[in-house]
Each structure stands twice: as C-alpha cells, then as structure tokens.
Amino acid sequence: MIELSFMEYCMVIVIGSFVLVGLFGWISRFAHFNDERRGRRSRFVCDLCLTTWEDRGKEKIAICPHCGRSCQRPR
Ligand SMILES: [Zn+2]
C-alpha cells in the first residue's frame, strides 16, 4: 500500500477529477462529431420539390418520397 499524506491525497483527487472531466469532454465531443456526420449523411433535400427526409440506408441514391426524383447522398 502506498502511503499518502492528506495533502497528496487531495492533489491526487483534484488532478484525477481534472483528467476525468477532460477525458469525458473529449469523448462527448468525438461522439457528437460522429453523430453530426452520420446525421448529415442520412438527410436528403430534393432538388426538385425541396422535400426534406431521412434515409438511413447505405445506397448512394435515394428516391424522393414526394415526387420520385432520385437524389445523391450528401458527402
Ligand atoms: Zn422531390
């Protein structure tokens, strides 16, 4: 067992919490970025009738549910 004074113990807790907050912030930013990108890729706007819809499939071309025009998946 490592012997720690009360001051050292407090420092470990403070530094540990800073590291944890930074880590969680980084993870949540990364997750948000991924989610945003996935959302943008599944959102379509029809060029012809301006209908907006979501398609979670993998195909590069989606058919507009309103007018039937085929639309390219955004990058
Ligand atoms: Zn359309």
XYZ file of C-alpha atoms and ligand atoms in Angstrom:
76
model
C 0.000 0.000 0.000
C 1.327 3.433 -0.947
C 1.485 5.853 1.974
C -0.060 9.239 1.041
C -0.291 12.323 3.206
C -3.634 14.156 3.307
C -2.241 16.893 1.011
C -1.023 14.361 -1.540
C -4.361 12.565 -1.342
C -6.210 15.832 -2.101
C -3.866 16.600 -5.000
C -4.452 13.137 -6.475
C -8.233 13.625 -6.242
C -8.119 17.138 -7.797
C -5.786 16.129 -10.636
C -7.736 12.921 -11.195
C -11.014 14.809 -11.497
C -9.467 17.267 -13.989
C -8.231 14.355 -16.088
C -11.640 12.649 -15.911
C -13.506 15.830 -16.923
C -11.124 16.378 -19.827
C -11.484 12.791 -20.929
C -15.291 12.869 -20.784
C -15.324 16.186 -22.650
C -13.133 14.766 -25.362
C -15.234 11.594 -25.656
C -18.509 13.516 -25.816
C -17.136 15.923 -28.440
C -15.964 12.967 -30.502
C -19.352 11.256 -30.168
C -21.174 14.467 -31.090
C -18.970 14.958 -34.165
C -19.658 11.400 -35.328
C -23.373 11.778 -34.727
C -23.463 15.055 -36.668
C -21.656 13.499 -39.613
C -23.959 10.468 -39.634
C -26.986 12.757 -39.470
C -25.766 14.856 -42.377
C -25.211 11.745 -44.476
C -28.741 10.468 -43.885
C -30.518 13.772 -44.575
C -31.747 14.461 -48.074
C -33.248 17.537 -49.700
C -34.925 17.023 -53.031
C -33.648 19.401 -55.751
C -36.984 19.458 -57.469
C -39.678 19.837 -54.767
C -37.421 20.729 -51.754
C -38.875 17.917 -49.643
C -36.550 17.017 -46.762
C -36.389 13.459 -45.496
C -34.109 10.992 -43.787
C -32.858 7.749 -45.232
C -30.687 5.560 -43.004
C -29.857 3.105 -45.773
C -26.435 2.599 -47.379
C -27.384 3.315 -51.017
C -25.788 6.334 -52.685
C -29.051 7.251 -54.430
C -32.333 7.808 -52.620
C -35.742 8.299 -54.173
C -37.727 11.347 -53.104
C -40.885 10.152 -51.321
C -42.841 13.109 -52.670
C -42.020 13.389 -56.387
C -39.972 10.240 -57.041
C -36.806 12.011 -58.221
C -33.541 10.235 -57.376
C -31.159 12.225 -55.154
C -27.467 11.703 -54.445
C -26.381 11.144 -50.855
C -24.554 14.188 -49.442
C -20.818 13.787 -48.621
Zn -38.960 15.626 -54.626
